[in-house]
PDB file of C-alpha atoms in Angstrom:
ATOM      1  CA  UNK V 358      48.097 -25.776 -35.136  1.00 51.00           C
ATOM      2  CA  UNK V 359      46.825 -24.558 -38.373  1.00 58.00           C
ATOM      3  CA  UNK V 360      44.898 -20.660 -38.700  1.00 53.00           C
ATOM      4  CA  UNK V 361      42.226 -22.682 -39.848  1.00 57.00           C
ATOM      5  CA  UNK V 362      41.791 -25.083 -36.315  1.00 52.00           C
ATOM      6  CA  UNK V 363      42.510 -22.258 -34.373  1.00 52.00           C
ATOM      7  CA  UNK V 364      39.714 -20.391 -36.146  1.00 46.00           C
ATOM      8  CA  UNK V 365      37.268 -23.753 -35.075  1.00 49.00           C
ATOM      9  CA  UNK V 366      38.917 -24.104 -31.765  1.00 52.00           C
ATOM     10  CA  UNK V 367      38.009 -20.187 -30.970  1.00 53.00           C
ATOM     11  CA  UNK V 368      34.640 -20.671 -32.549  1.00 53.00           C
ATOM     12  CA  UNK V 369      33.764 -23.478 -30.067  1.00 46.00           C
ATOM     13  CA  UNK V 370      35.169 -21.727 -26.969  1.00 45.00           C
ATOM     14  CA  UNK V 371      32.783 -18.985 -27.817  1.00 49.00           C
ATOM     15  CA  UNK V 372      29.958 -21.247 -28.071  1.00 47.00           C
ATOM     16  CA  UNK V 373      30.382 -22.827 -25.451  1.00 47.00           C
ATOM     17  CA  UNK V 374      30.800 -19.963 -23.086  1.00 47.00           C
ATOM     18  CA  UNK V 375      27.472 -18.400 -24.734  1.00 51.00           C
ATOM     19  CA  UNK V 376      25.627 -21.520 -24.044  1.00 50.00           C
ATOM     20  CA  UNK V 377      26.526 -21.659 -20.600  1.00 51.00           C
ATOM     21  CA  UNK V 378      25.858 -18.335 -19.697  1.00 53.00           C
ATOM     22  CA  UNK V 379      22.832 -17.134 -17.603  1.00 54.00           C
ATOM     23  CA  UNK V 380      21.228 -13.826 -18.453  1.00 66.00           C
ATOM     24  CA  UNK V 381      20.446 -11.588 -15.718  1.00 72.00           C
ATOM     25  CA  UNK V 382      17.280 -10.330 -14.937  1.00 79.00           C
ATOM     26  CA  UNK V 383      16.509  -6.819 -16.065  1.00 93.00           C
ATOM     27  CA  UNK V 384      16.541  -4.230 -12.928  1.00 92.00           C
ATOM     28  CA  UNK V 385      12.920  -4.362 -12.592  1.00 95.00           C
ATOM     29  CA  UNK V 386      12.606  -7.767 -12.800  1.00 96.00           C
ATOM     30  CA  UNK V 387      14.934  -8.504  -9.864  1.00 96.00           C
ATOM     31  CA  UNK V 388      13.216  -9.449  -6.706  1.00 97.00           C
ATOM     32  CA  UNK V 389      16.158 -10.504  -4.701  1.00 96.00           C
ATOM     33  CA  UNK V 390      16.415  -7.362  -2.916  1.00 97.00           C
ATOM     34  CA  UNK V 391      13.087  -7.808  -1.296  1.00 98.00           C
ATOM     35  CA  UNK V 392      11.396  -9.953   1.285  1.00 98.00           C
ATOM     36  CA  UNK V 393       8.030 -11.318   2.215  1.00 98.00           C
ATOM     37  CA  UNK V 394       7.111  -8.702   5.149  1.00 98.00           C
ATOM     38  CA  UNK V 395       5.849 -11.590   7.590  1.00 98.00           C
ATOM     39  CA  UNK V 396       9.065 -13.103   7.339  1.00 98.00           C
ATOM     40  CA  UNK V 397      10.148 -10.403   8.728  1.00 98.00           C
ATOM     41  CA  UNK V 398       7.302  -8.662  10.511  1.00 98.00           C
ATOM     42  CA  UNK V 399       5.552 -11.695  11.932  1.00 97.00           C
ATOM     43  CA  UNK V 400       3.175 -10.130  13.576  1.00 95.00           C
ATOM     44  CA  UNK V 401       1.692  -8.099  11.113  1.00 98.00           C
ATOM     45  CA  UNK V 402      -1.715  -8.531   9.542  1.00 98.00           C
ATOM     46  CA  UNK V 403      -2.493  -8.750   5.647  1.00 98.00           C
ATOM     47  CA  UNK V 404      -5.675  -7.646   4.362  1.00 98.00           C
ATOM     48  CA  UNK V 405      -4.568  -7.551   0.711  1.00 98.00           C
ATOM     49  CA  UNK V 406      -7.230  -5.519  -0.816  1.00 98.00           C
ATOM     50  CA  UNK V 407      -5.855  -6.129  -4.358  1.00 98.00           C
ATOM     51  CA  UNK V 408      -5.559  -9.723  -3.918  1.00 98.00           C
ATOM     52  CA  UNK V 409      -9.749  -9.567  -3.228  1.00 97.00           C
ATOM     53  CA  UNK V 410     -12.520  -8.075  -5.187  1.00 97.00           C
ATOM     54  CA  UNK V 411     -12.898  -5.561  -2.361  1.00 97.00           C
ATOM     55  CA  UNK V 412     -10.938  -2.512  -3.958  1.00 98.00           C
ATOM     56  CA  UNK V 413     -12.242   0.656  -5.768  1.00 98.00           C
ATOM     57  CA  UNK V 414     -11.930  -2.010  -9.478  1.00 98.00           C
ATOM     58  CA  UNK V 415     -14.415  -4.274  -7.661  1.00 98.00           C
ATOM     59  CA  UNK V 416     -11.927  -7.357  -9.190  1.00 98.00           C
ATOM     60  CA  UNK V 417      -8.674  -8.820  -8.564  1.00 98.00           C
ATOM     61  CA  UNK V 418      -6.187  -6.481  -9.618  1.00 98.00           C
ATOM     62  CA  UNK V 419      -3.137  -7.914 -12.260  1.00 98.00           C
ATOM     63  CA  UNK V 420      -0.044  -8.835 -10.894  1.00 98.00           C
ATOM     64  CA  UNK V 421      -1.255 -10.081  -6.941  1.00 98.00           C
ATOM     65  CA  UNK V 422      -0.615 -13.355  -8.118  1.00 98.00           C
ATOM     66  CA  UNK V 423      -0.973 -14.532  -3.494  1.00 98.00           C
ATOM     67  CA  UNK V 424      -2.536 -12.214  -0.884  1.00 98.00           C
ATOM     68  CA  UNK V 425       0.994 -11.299   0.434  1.00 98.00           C
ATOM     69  CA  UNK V 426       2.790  -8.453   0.674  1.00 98.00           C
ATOM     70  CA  UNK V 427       6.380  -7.402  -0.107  1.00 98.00           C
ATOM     71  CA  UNK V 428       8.801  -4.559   0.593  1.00 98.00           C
ATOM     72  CA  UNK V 429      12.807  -4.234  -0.240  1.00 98.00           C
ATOM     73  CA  UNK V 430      14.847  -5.396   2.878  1.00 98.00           C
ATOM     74  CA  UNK V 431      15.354  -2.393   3.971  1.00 98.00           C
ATOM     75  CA  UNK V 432      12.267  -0.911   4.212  1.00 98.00           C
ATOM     76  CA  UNK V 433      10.872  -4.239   5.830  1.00 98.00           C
ATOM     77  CA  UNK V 434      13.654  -3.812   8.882  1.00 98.00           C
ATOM     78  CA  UNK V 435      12.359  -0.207   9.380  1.00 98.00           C
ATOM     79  CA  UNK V 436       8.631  -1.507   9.259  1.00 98.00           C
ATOM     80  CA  UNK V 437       9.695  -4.308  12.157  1.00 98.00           C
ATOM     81  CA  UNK V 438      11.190  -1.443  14.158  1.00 98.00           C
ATOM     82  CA  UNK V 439       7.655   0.412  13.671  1.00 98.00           C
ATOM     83  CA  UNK V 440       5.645  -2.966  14.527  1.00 98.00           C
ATOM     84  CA  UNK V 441       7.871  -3.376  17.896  1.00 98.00           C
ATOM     85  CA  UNK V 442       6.961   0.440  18.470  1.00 98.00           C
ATOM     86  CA  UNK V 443       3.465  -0.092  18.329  1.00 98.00           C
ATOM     87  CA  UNK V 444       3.379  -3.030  19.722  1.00 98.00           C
ATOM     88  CA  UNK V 445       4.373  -1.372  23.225  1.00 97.00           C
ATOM     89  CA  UNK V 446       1.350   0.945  22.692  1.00 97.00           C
ATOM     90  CA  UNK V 447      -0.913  -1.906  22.441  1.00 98.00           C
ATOM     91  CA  UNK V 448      -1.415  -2.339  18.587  1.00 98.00           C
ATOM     92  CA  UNK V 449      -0.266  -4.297  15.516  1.00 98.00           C
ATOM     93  CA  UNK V 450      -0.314  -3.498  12.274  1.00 98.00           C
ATOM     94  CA  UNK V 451      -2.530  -4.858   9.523  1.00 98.00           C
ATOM     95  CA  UNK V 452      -0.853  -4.188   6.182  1.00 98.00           C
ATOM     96  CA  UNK V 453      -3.314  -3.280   3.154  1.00 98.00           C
ATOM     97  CA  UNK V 454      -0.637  -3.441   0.202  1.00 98.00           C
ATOM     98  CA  UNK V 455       2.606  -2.876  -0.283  1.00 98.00           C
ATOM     99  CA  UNK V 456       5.312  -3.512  -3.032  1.00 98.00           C
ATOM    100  CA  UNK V 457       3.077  -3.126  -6.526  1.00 98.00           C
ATOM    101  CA  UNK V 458       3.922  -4.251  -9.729  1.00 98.00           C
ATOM    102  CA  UNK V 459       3.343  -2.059 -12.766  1.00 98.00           C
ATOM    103  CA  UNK V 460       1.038  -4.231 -14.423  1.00 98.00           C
ATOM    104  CA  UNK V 461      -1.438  -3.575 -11.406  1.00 98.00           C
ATOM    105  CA  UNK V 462      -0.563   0.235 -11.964  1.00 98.00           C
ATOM    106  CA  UNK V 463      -1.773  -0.583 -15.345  1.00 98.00           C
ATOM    107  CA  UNK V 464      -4.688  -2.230 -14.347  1.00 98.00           C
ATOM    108  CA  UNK V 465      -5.323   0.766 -12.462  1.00 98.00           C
ATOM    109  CA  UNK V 466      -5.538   3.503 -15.199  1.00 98.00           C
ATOM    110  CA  UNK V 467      -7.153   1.141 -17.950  1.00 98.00           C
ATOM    111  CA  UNK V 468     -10.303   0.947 -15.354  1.00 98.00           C
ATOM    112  CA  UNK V 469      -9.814   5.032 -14.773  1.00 98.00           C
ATOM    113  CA  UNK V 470     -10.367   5.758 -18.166  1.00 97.00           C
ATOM    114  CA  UNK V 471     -13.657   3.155 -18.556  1.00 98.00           C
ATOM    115  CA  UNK V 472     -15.905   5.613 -17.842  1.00 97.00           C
ATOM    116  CA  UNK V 473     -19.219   3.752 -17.758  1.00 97.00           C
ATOM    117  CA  UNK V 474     -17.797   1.252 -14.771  1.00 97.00           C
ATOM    118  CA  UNK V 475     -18.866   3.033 -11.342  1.00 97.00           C
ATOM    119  CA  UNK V 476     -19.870  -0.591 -10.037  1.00 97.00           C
ATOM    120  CA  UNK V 477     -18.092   0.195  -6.588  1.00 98.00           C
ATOM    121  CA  UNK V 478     -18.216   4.482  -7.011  1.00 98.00           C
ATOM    122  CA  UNK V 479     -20.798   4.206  -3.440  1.00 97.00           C
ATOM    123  CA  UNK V 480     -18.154   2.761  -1.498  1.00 96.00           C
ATOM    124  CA  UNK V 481     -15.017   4.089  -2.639  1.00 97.00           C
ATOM    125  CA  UNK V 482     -15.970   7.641  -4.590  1.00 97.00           C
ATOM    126  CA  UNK V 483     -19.463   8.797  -4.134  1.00 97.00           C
ATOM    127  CA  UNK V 484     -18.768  12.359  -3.906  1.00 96.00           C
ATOM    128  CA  UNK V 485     -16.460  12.376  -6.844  1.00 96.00           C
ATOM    129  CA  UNK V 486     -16.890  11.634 -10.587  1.00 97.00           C
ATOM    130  CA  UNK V 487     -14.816   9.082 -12.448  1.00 97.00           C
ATOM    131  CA  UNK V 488     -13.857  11.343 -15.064  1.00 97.00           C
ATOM    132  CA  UNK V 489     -11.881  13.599 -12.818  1.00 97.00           C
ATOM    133  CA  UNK V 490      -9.900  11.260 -10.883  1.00 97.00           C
ATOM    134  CA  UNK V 491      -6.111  11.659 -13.119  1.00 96.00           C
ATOM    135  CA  UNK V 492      -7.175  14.896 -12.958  1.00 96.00           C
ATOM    136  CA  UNK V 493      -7.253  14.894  -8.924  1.00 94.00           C
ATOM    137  CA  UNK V 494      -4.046  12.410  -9.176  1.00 93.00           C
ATOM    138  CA  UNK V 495      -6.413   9.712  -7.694  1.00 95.00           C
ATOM    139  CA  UNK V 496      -5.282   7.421 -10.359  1.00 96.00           C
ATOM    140  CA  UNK V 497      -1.679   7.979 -11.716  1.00 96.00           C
ATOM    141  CA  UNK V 498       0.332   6.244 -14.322  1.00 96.00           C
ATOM    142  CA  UNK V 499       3.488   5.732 -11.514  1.00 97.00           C
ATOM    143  CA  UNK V 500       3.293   4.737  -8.340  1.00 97.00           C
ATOM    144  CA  UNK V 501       5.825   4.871  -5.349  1.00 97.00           C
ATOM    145  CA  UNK V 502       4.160   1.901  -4.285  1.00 98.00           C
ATOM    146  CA  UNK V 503       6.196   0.298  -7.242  1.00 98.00           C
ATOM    147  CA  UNK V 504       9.536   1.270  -5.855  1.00 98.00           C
ATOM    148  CA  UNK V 505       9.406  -1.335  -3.409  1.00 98.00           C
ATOM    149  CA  UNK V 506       9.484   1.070  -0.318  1.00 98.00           C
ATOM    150  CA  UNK V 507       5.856   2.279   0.258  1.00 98.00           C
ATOM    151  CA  UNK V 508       3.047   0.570   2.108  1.00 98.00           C
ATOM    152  CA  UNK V 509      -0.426   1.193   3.173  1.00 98.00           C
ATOM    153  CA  UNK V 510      -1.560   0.514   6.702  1.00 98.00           C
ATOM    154  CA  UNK V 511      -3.431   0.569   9.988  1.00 98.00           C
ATOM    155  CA  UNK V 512      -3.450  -0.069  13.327  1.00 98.00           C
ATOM    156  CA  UNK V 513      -5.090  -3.114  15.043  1.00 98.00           C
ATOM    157  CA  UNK V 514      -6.391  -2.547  18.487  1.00 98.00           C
ATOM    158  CA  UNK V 515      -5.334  -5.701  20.587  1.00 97.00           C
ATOM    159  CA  UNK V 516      -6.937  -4.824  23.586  1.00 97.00           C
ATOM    160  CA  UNK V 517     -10.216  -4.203  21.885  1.00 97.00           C
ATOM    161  CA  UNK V 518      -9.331  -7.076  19.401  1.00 97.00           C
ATOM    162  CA  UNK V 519     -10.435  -5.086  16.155  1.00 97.00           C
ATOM    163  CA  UNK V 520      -9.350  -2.319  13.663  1.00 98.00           C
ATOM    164  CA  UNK V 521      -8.858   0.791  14.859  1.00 98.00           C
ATOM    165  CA  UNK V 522     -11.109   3.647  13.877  1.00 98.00           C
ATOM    166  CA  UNK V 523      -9.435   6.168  11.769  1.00 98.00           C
ATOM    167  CA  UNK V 524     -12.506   7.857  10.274  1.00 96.00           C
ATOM    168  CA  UNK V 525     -12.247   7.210   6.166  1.00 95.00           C
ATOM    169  CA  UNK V 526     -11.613   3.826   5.143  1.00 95.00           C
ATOM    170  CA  UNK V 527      -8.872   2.648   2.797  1.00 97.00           C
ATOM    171  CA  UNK V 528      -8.720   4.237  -0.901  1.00 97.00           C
ATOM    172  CA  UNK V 529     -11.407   6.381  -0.044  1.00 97.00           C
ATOM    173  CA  UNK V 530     -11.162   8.955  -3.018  1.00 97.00           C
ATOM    174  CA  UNK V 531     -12.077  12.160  -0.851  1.00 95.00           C
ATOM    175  CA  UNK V 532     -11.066  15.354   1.411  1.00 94.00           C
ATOM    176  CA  UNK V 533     -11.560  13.189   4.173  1.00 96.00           C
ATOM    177  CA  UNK V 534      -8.831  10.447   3.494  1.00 97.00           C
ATOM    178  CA  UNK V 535      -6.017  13.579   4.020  1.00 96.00           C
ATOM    179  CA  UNK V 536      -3.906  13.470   6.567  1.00 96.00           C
ATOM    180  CA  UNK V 537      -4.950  17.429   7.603  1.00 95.00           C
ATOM    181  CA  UNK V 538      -8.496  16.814   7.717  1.00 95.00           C
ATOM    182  CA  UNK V 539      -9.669  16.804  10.978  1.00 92.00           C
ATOM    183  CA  UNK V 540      -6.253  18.812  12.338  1.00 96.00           C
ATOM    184  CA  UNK V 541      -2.671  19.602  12.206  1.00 97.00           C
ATOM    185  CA  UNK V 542      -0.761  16.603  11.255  1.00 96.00           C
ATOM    186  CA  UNK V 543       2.497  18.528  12.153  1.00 96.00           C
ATOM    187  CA  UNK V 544       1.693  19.195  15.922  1.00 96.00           C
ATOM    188  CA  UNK V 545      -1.236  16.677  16.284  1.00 96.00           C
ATOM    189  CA  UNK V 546      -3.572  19.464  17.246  1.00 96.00           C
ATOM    190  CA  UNK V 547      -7.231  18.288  16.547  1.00 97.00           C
ATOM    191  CA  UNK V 548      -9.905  20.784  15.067  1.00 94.00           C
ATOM    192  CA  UNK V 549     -13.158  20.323  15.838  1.00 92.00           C
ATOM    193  CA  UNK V 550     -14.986  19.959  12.129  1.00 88.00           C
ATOM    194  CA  UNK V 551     -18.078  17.949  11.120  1.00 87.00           C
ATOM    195  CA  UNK V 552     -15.998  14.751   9.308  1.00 92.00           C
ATOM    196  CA  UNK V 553     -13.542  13.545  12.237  1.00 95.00           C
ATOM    197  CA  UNK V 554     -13.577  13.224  15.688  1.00 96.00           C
ATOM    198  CA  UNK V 555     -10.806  13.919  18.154  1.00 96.00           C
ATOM    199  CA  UNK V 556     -10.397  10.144  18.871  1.00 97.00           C
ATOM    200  CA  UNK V 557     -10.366   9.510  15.340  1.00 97.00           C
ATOM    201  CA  UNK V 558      -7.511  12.411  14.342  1.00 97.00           C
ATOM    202  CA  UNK V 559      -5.822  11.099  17.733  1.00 97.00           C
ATOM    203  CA  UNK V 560      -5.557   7.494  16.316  1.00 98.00           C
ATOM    204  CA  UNK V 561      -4.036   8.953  12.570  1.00 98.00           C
ATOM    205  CA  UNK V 562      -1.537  10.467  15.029  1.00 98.00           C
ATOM    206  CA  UNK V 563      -0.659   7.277  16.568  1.00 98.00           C
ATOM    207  CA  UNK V 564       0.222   5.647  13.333  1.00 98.00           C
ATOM    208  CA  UNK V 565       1.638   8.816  11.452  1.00 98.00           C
ATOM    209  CA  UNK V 566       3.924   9.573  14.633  1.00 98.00           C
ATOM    210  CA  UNK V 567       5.338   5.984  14.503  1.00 98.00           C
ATOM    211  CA  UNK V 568       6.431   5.470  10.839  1.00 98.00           C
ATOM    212  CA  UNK V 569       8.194   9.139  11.090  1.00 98.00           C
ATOM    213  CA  UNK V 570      10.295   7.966  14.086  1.00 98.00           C
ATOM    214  CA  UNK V 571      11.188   5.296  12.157  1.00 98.00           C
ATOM    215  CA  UNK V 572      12.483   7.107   8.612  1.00 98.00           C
ATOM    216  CA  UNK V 573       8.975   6.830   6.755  1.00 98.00           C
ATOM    217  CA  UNK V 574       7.473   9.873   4.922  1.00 98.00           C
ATOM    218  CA  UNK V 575       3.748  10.474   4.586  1.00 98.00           C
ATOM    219  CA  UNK V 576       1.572  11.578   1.902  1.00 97.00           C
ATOM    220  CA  UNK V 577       0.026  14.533   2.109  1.00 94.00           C
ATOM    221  CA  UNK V 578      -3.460  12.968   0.350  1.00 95.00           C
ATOM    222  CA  UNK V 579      -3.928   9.192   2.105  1.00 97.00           C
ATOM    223  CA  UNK V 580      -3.803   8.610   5.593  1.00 98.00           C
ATOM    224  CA  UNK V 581      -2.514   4.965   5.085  1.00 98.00           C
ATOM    225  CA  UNK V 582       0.509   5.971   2.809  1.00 98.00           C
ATOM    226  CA  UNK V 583       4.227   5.765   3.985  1.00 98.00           C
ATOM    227  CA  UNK V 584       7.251   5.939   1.990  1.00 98.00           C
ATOM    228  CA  UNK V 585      10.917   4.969   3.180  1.00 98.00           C
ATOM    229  CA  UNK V 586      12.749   8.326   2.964  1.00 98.00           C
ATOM    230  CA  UNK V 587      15.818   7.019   2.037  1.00 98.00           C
ATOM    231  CA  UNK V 588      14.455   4.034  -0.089  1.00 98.00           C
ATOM    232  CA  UNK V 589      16.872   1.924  -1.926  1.00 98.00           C
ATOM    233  CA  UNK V 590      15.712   2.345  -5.451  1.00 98.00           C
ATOM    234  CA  UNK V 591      14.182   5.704  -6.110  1.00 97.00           C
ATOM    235  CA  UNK V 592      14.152   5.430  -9.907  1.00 96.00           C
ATOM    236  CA  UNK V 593      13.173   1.709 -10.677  1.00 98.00           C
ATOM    237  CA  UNK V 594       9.749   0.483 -11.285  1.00 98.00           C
ATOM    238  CA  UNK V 595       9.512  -2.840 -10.942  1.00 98.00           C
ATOM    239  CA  UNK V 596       7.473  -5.311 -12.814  1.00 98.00           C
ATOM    240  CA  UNK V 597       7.819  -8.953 -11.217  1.00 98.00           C
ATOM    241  CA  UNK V 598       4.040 -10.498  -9.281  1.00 98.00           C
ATOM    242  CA  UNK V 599       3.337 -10.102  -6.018  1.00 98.00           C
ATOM    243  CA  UNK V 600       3.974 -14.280  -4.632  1.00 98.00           C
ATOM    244  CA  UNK V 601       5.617 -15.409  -1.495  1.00 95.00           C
ATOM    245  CA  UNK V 602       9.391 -15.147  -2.092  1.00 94.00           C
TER     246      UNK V 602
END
């Protein structure tokens, strides 16, 4: 065979192989490394805030394309063994949001820095003003949430078939939405103080103590707000929708 056909021949081989190849997805568009939590939690509850118009935005936030929630594999199986945990103590969990995709982050800080739109400020932020809240890291331009590992939740009383009262409600921007107010969180001793009462700092306890024996971290400034410690990707942001998997 001539220089020239072998020339052609090697031309086609690489065409072909180019043509059949399949480009992976870019890190933080991978979702196979997560799972639909009531796949694997079935007996959790969703009450996707984001997915509604009942969030501090007042409208449905980009990205929750279904109101599901996600979480890597790994931090679902830890969430189970906090569900089955519960579960003995009479309560199941009911799951606010989870996995969330940067574009909802987004959504997040272009609404921040709109100034004039305090359409849901009475329910979510009375005693604060807009303009302060990157300054109070209320509204951030990263969230662990879009690591894959965090999620914000509650207990469910199953005796008393309702939510359980934990004194501030979800994404309230305030003092009271910290895990200290009200008490201790390290040794669970209450303090007597004008926002929550004992049975109220009692049932944060119940749901704080649980994720920790499981290998979730809290945050020192929400309540709700657990973190895998040793989540599997730390440094990635992800950017695919939240959508049944």
């Amino acid at each position: 065979m001539d220089m020239r056909k072998q020339l052609i021949l090697a031309g086609l081989v690489l065409l072909f192989a180019a043509c059949g190849h399949v480009q992976s997805p870019l890190p933080e568009e991978d979702s196979s490394d997560f799972v639909t939590i009531t796949d694997v939690v079935p007996d959790a509850l969703l009450e996707i805030r984001y997915y509604s118009t009942y969030n501090f935005v007042g409208t449905r936030i980009d990205g929750y394309l279904q109101p599901t929630a996600l979480l890597t594999r790994r931090a679902a199986d830890s969430l189970r063994a906090v569900s089955d945990d519960l579960k003995a103590q009479g309560y199941i969990i009911k799951i606010f949001d989870a996995y969330r995709p940067q574009m909802a982050v987004d959504h997040f800080v272009r609404w921040a820095a709109d100034i004039p739109d305090t359409v849901t400020k009475q329910y979510f932020y009375p005693d604060v003003d807009k303009s302060r809240l990157f300054e109070l890291e209320y509204i951030m331009e990263k969230s662990g949430h879009t690591r894959g590992s965090t999620v914000d939740l509650t207990l469910f009383d199953m005796r008393a078939e309702k939510d359980v009262d934990m004194g501030a409600t979800f994404d309230w921007f305030g003092d009271e939405s910290h895990p200290d107010c009200g008490g201790n969180p390290e040794t669970g001793e209450y303090r007597p103080n004008d926002t929550l009462t004992a049975e109220q700092f009692a049932n944060r306890m119940i749901l704080r103590n649980a994720m920790l024996r499981h290998g979730f971290k809290p945050l020192d400034s929400e309540w709700w707000h657990f973190t895998l410690c040793d989540e599997p990707y730390p440094d990635t942001y992800f950017t695919f929708p939240v959508q049944q998997l």
